PDB file of C-alpha atoms and ligand atoms in Angstrom:
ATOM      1  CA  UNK A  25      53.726  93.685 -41.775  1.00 92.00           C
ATOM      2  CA  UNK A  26      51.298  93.159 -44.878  1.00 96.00           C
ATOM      3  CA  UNK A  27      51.348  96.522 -47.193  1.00 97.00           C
ATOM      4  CA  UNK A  28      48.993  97.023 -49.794  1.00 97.00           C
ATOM      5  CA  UNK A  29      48.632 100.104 -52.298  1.00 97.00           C
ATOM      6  CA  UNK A  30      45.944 100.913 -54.296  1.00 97.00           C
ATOM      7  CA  UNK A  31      45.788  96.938 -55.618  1.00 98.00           C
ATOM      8  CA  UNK A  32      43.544  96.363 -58.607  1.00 98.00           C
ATOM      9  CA  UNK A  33      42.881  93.462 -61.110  1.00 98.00           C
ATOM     10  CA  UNK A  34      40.406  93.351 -63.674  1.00 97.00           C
ATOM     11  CA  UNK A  35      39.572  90.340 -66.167  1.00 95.00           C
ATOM     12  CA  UNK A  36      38.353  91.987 -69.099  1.00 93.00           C
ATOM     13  CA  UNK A  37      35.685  94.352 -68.428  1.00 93.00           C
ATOM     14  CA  UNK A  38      35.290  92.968 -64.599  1.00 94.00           C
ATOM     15  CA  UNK A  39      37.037  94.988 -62.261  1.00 95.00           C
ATOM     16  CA  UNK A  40      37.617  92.210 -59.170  1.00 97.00           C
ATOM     17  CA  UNK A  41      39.332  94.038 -57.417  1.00 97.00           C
ATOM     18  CA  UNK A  42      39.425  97.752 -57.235  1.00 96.00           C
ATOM     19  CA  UNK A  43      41.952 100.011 -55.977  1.00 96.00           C
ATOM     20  CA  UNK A  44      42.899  98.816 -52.430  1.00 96.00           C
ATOM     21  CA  UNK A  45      44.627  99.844 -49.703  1.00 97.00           C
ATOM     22  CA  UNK A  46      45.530  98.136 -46.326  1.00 97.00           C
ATOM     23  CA  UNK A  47      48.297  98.053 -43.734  1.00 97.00           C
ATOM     24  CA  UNK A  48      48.317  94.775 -41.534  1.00 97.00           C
ATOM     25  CA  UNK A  49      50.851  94.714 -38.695  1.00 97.00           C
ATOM     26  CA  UNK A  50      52.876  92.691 -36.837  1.00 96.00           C
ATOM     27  CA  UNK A  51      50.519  90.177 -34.753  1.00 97.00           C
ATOM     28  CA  UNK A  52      47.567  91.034 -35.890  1.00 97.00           C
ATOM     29  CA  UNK A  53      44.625  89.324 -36.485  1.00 97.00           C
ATOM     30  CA  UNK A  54      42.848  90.529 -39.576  1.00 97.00           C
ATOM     31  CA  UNK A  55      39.401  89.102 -41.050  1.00 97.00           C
ATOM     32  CA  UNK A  56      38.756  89.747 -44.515  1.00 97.00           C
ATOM     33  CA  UNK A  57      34.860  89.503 -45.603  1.00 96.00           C
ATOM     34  CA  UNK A  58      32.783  89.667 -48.291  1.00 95.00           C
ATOM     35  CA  UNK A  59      29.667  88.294 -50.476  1.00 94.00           C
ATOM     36  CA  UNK A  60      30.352  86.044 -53.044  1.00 93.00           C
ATOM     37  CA  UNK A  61      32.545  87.167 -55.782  1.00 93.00           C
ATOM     38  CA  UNK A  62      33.676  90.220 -53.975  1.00 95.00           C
ATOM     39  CA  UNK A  63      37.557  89.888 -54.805  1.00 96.00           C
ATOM     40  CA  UNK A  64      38.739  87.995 -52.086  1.00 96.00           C
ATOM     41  CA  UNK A  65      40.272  85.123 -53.639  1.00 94.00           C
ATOM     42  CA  UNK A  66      41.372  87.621 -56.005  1.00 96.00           C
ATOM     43  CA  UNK A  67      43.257  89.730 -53.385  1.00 97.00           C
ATOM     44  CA  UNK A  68      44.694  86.278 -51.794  1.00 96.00           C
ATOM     45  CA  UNK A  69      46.150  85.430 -54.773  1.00 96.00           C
ATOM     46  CA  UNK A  70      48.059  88.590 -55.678  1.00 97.00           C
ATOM     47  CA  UNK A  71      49.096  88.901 -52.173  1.00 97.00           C
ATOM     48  CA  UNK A  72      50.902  85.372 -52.406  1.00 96.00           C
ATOM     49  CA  UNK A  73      52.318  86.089 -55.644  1.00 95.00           C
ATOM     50  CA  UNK A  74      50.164  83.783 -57.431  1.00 94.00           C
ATOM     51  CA  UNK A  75      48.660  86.135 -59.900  1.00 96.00           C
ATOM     52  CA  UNK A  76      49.739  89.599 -61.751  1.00 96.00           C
ATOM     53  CA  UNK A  77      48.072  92.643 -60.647  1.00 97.00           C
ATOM     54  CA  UNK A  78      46.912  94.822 -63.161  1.00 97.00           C
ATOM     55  CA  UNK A  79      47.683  98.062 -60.547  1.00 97.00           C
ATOM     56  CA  UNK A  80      49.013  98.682 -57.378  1.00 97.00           C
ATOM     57  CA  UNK A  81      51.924  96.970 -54.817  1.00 97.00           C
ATOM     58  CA  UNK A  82      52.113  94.863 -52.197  1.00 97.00           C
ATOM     59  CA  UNK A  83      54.996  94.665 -49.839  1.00 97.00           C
ATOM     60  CA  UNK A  84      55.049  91.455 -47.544  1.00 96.00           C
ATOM     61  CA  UNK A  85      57.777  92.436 -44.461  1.00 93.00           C
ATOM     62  CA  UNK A  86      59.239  95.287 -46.523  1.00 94.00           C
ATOM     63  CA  UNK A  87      59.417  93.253 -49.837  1.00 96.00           C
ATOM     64  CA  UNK A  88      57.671  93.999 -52.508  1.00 96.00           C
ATOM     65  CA  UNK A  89      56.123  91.017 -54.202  1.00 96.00           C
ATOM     66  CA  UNK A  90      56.468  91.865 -57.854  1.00 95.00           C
ATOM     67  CA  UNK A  91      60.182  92.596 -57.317  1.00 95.00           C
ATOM     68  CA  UNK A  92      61.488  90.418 -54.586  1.00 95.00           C
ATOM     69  CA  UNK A  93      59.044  87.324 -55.000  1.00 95.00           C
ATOM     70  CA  UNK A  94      61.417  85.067 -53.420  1.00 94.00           C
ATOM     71  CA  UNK A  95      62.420  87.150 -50.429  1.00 94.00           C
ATOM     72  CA  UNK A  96      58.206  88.594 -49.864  1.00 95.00           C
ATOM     73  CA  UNK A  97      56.831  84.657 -50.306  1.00 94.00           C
ATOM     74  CA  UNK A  98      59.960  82.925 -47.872  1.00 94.00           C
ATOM     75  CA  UNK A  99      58.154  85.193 -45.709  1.00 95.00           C
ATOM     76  CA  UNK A 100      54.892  83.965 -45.752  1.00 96.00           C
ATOM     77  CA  UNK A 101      52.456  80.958 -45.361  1.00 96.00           C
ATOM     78  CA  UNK A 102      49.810  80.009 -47.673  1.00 96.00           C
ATOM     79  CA  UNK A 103      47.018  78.061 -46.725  1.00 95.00           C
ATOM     80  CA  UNK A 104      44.162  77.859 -50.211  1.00 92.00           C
ATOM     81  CA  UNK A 105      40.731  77.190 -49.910  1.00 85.00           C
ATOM     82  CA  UNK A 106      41.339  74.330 -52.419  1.00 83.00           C
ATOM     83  CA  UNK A 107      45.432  72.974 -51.541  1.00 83.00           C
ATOM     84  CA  UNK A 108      47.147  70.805 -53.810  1.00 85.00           C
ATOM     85  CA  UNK A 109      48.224  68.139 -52.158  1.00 89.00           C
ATOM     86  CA  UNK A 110      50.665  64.913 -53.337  1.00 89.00           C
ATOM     87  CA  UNK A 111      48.766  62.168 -52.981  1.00 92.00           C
ATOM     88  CA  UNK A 112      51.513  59.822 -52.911  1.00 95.00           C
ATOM     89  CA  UNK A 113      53.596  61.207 -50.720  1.00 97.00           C
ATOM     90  CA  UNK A 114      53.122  59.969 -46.770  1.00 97.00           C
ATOM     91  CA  UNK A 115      52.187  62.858 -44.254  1.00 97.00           C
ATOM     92  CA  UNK A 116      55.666  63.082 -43.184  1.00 97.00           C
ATOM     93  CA  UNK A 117      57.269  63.032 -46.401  1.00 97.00           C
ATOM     94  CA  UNK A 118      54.868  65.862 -47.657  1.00 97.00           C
ATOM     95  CA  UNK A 119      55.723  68.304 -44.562  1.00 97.00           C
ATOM     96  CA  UNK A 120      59.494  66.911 -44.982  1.00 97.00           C
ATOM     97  CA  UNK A 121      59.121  67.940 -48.820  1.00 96.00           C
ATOM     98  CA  UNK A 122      57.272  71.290 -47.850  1.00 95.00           C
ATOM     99  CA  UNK A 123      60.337  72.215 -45.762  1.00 96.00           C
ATOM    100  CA  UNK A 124      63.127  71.353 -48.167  1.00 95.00           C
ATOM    101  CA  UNK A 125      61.279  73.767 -50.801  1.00 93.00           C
ATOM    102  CA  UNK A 126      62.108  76.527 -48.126  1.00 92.00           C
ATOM    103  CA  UNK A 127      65.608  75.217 -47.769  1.00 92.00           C
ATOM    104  CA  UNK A 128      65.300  74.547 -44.022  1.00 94.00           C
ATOM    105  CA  UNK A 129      67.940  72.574 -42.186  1.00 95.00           C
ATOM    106  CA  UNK A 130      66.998  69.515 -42.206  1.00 94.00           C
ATOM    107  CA  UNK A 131      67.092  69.153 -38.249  1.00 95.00           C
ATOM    108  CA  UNK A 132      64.791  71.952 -37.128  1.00 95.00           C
ATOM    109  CA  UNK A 133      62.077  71.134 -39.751  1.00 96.00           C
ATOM    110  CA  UNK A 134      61.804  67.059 -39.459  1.00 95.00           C
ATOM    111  CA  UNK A 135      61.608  68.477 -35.424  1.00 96.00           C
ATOM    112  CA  UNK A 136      58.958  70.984 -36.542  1.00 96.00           C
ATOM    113  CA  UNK A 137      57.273  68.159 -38.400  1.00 97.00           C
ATOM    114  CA  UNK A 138      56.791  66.018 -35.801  1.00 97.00           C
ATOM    115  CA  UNK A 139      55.688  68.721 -33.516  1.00 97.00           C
ATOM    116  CA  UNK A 140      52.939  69.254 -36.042  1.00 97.00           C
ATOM    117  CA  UNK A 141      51.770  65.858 -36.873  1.00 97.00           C
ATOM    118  CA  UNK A 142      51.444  65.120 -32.828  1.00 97.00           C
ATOM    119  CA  UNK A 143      49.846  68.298 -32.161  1.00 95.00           C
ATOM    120  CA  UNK A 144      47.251  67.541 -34.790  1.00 95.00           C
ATOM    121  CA  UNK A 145      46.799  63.951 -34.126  1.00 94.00           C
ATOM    122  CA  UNK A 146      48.420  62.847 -37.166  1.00 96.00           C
ATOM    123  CA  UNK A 147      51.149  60.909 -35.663  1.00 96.00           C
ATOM    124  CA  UNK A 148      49.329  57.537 -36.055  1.00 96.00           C
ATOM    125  CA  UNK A 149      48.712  58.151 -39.995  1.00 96.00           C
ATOM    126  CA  UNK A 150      52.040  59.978 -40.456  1.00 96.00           C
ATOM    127  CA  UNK A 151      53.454  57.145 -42.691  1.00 97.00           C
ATOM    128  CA  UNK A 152      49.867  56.345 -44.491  1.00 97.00           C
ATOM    129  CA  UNK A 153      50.327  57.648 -48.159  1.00 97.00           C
ATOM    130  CA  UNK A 154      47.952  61.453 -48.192  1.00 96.00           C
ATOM    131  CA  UNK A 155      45.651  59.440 -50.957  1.00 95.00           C
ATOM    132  CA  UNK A 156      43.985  57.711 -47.302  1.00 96.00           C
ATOM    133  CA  UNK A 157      43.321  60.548 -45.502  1.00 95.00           C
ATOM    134  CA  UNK A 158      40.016  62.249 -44.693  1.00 93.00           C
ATOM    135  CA  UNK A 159      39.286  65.705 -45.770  1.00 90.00           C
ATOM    136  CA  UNK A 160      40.001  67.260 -42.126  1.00 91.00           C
ATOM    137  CA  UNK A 161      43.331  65.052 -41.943  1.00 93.00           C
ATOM    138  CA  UNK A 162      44.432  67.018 -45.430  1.00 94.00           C
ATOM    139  CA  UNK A 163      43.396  70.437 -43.892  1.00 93.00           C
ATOM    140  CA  UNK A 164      45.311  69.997 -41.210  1.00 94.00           C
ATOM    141  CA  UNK A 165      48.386  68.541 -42.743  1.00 96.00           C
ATOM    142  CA  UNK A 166      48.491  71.579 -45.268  1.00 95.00           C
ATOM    143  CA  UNK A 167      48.038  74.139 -42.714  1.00 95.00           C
ATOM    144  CA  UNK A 168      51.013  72.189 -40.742  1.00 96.00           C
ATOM    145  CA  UNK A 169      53.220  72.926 -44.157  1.00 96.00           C
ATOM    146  CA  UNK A 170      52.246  76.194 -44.293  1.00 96.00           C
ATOM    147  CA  UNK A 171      53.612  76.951 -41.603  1.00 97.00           C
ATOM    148  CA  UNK A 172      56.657  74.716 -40.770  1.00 96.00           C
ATOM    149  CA  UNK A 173      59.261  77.333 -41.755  1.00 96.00           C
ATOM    150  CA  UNK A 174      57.804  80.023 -39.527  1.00 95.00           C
ATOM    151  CA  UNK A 175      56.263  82.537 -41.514  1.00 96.00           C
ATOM    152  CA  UNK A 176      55.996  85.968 -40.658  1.00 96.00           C
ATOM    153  CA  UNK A 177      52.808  86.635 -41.921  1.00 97.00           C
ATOM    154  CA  UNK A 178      49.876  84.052 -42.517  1.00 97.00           C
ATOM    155  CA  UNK A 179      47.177  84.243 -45.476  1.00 97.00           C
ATOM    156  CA  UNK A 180      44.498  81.990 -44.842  1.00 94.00           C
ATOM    157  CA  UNK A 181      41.451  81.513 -47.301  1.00 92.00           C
ATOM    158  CA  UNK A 182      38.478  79.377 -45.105  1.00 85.00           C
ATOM    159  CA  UNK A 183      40.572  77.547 -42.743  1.00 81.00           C
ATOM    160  CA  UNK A 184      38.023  75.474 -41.052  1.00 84.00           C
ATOM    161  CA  UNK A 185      35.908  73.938 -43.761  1.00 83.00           C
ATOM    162  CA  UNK A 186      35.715  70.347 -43.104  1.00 81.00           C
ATOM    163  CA  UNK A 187      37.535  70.646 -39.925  1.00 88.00           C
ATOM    164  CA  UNK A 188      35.985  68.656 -36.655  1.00 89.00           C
ATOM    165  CA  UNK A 189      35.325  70.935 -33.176  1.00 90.00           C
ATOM    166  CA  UNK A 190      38.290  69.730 -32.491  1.00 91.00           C
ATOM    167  CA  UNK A 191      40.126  70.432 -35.181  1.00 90.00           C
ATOM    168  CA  UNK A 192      38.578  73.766 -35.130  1.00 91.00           C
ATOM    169  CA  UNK A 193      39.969  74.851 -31.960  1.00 91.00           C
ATOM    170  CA  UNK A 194      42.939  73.411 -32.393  1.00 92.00           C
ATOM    171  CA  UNK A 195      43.636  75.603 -35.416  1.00 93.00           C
ATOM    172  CA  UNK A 196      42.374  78.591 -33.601  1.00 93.00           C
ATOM    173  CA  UNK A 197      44.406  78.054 -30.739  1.00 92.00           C
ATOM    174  CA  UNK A 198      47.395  77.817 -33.056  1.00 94.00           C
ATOM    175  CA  UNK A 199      46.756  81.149 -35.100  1.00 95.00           C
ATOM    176  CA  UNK A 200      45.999  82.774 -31.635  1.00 94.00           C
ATOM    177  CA  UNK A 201      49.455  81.644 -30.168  1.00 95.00           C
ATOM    178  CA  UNK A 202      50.676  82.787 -33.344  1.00 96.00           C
ATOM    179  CA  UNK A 203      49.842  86.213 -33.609  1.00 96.00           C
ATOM    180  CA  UNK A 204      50.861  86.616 -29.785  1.00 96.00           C
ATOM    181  CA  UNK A 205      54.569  85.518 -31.289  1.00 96.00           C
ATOM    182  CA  UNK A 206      53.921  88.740 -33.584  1.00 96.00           C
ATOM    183  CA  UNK A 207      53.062  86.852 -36.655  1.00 97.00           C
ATOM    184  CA  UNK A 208      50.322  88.768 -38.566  1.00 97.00           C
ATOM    185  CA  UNK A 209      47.186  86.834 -40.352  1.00 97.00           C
ATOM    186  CA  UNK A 210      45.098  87.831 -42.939  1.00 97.00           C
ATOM    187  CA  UNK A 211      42.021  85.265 -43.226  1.00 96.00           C
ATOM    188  CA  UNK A 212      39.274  85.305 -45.516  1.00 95.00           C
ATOM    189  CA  UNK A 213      35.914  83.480 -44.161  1.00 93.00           C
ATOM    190  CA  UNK A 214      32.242  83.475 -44.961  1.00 91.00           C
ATOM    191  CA  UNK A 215      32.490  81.781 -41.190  1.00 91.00           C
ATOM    192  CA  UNK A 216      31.292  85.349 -39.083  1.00 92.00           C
ATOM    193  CA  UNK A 217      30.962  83.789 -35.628  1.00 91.00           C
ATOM    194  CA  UNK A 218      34.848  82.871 -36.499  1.00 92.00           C
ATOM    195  CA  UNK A 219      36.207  86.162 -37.330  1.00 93.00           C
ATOM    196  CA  UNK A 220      34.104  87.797 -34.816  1.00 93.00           C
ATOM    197  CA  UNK A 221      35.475  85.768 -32.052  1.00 92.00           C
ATOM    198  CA  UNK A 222      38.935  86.025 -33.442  1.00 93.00           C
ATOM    199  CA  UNK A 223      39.774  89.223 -35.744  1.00 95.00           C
ATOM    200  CA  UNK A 224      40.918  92.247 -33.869  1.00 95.00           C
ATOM    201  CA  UNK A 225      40.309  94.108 -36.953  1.00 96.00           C
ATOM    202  CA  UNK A 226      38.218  93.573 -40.241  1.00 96.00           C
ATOM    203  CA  UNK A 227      38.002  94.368 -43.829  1.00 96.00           C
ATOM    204  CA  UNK A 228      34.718  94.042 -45.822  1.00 95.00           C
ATOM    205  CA  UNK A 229      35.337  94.016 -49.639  1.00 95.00           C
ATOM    206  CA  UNK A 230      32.495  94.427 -51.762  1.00 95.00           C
ATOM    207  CA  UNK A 231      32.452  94.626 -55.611  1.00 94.00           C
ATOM    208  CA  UNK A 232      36.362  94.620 -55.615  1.00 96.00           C
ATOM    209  CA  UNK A 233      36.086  98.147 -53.264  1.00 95.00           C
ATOM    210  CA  UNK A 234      37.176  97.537 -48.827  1.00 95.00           C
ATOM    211  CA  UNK A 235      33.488  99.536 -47.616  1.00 94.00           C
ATOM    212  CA  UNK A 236      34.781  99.033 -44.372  1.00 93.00           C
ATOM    213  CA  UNK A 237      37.497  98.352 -41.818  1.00 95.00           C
ATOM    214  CA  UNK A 238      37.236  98.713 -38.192  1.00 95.00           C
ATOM    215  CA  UNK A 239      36.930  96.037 -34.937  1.00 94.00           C
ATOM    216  CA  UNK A 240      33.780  94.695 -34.322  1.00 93.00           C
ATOM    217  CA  UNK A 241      32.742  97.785 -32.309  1.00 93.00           C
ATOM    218  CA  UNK A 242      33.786 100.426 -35.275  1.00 93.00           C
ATOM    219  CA  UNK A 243      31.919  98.335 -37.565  1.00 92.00           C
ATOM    220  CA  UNK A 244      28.948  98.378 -35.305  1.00 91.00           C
ATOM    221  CA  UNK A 245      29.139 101.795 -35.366  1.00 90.00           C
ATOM    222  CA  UNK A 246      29.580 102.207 -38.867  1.00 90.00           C
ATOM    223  CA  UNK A 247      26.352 100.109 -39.414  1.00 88.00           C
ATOM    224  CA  UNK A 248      24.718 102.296 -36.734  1.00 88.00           C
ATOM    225  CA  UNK A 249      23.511  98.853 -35.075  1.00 86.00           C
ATOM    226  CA  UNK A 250      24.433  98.315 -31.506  1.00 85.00           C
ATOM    227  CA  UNK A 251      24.304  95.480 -29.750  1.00 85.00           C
ATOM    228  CA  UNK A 252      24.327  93.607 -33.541  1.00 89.00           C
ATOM    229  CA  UNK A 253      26.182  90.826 -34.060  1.00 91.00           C
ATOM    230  CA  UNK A 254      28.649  90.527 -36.964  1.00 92.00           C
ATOM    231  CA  UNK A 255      26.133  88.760 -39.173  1.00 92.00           C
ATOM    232  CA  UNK A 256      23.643  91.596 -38.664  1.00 91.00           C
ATOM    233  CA  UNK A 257      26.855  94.208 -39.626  1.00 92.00           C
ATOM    234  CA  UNK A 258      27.716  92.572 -42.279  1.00 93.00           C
ATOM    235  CA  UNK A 259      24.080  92.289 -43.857  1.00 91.00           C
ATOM    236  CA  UNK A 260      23.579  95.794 -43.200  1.00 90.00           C
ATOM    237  CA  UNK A 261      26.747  96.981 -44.855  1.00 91.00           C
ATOM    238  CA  UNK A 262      26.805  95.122 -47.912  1.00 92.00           C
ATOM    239  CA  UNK A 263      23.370  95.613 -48.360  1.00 85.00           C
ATOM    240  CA  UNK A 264      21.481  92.386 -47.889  1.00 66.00           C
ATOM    241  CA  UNK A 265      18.487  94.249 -45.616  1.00 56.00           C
ATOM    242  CA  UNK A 266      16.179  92.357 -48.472  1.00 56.00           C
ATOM    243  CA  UNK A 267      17.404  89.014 -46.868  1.00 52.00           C
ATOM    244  CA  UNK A 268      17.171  90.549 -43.148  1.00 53.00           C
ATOM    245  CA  UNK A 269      13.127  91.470 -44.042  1.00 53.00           C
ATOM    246  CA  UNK A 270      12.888  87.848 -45.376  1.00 50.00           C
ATOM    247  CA  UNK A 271      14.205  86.408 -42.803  1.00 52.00           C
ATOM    248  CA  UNK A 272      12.577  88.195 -39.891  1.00 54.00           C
ATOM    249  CA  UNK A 273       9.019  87.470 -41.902  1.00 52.00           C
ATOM    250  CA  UNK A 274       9.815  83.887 -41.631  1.00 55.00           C
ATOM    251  CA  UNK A 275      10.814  84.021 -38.565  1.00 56.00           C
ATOM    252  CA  UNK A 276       7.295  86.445 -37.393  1.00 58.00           C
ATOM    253  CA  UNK A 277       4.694  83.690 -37.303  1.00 59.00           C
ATOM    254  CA  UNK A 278       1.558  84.334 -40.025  1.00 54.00           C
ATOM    255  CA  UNK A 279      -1.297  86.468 -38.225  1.00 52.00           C
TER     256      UNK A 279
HETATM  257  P1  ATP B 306      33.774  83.707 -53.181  1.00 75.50           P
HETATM  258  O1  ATP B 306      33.386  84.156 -51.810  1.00 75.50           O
HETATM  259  O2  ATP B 306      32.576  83.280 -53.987  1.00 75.50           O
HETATM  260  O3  ATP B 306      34.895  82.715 -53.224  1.00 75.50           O
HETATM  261  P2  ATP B 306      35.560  85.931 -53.869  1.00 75.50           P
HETATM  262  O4  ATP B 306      35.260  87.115 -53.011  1.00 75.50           O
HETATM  263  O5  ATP B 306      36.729  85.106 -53.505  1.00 75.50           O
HETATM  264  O6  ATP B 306      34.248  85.030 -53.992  1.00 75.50           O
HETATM  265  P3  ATP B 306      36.813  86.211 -56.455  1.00 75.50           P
HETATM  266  O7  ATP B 306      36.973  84.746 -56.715  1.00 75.50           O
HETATM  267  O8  ATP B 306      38.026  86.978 -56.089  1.00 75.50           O
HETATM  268  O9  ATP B 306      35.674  86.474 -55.367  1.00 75.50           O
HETATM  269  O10 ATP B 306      36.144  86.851 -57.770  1.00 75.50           O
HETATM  270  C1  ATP B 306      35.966  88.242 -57.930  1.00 75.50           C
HETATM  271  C2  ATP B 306      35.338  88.518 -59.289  1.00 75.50           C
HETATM  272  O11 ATP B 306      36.279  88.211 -60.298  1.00 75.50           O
HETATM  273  C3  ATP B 306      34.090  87.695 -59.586  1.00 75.50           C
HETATM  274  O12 ATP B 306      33.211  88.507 -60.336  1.00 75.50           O
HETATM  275  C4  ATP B 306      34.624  86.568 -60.447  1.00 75.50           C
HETATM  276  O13 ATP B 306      33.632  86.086 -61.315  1.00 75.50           O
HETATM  277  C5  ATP B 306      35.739  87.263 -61.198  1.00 75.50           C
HETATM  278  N1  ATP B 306      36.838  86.336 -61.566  1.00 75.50           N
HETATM  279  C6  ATP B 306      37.629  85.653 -60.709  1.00 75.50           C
HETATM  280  N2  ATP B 306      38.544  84.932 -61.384  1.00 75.50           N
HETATM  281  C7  ATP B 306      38.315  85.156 -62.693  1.00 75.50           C
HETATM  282  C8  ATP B 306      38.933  84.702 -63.910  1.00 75.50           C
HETATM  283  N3  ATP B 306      39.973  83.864 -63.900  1.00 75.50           N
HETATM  284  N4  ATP B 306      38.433  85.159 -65.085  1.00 75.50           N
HETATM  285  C9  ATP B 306      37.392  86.015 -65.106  1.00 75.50           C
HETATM  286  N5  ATP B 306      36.775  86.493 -64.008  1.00 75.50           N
HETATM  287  C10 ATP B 306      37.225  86.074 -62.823  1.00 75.50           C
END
């Protein structure tokens, strides 16, 4: 269960995020949207303890983050848009590294490893140093650390940039099977054909402020656009119509 209370952070006179509030339970799915510079990376980063709010709390499995950071971020698995990775460590050594910063046994998590590394088709390249691998080989290795100690709750910022059809579905797959196990996930995509396949329930942030938060179909609603897809939602809600007109004109062939 992800808990957040009226979270806020501004940078000077910018207020990035602005008084927000969202429950998440167990096993859901949860897509968090927004235009460019809405707060979402923001939000993430607060959530995983990796910057102060400047208001608010947020309580990951009963823990609250400012007070137990330890106990709320054992709890939970981080994958960034942009991971730091050790370049010369091998694959297996990085998820074997990954694991002892959890303090795992030792026995479970080199298991877990090699679970991950097979199921990803790292196997082959598990004992290349990380400085050789492609940019969908690093993905997937740091989404394997993230969750080798079996989080509770999964925050995700773009998981499938740079990832093959493959690798896509492989991922997807794996959140899916996830969230069945009761493990909540709280992604944050410009990818709308992803969360609309995926999310059973979605936040749109704009200007630091959640304008909505429904499924697909209350957000449909919301937008007063049936039949739309979540493109033509999300245009309509954050306020992009100019772009819809533009688009449709270029689309409408010149008389
Ligand atoms: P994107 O989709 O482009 O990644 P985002 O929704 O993740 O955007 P944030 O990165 O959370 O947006 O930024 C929210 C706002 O806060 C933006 O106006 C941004 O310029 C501002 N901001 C973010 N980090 C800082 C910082 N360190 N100092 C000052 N302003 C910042």
């Amino acid at each position: 269960m992800i808990k957040i209370q009226d979270l806020a952070k501004t940078y000077g006179s910018i207020n990035a995020v602005n008084g927000i509030d969202l429950e998440i339970p167990p096993g859901q799915f949860f897509g968090f949207l927004g235009p460019n510079g809405a707060g979402k990376t923001t939000t993430i980063k607060m959530m995983v303890g990796l910057l102060k709010p400047s208001r608010g709390r947020i309580f990951i499995g009963g823990k609250d983050v400012a007070k137990e950071p330890v106990q709320a971020k054992a709890q939970i698995g981080y994958i960034p848009d942009r991971p730091f990775i050790y370049e010369k460590l091998t694959g297996r050594e990085y998820l074997h590294f990954i694991a002892d910063l959890f303090g795992m046994d030792r026995k479970i998590a080199w298991d877990r490893a090699e679970n991950f590394l097979e199921f990803f088709d790292l196997a082959e390249a598990k004992n290349e140093l990380v400085e050789s691998y492609s940019h969908g080989m690093r993905q997937k290795l740091v989404i394997s650390g993230a969750l080798i100690h079996d989080p509770k709750i999964v925050v995700v910022d773009e998981p499938m940039v740079g990832l093959d059809p493959k690798g896509a579905r492989q991922v997807k797959q794996l959140f899916l099977d996830l969230c069945r196990k009761g493990v909540s996930i709280f992604m944050s995509t410009h990818s709308l054909g992803i969360a609309e396949a995926m999310c059973e329930r979605i936040g749109i942030i704009q200007k630091g402020k959640i304008i909505a938060l429904g499924s697909v179909e209350d957000l449909r609603r919301l937008a007063q656009k049936h039949d739309a897809d979540l493109e033509d939602i999300f245009l309509e809600l954050t306020g992009d119509t100019d772009l819809q007109t533009l688009v449709h004109s270029l689309q409408t062939p010149a008389q």
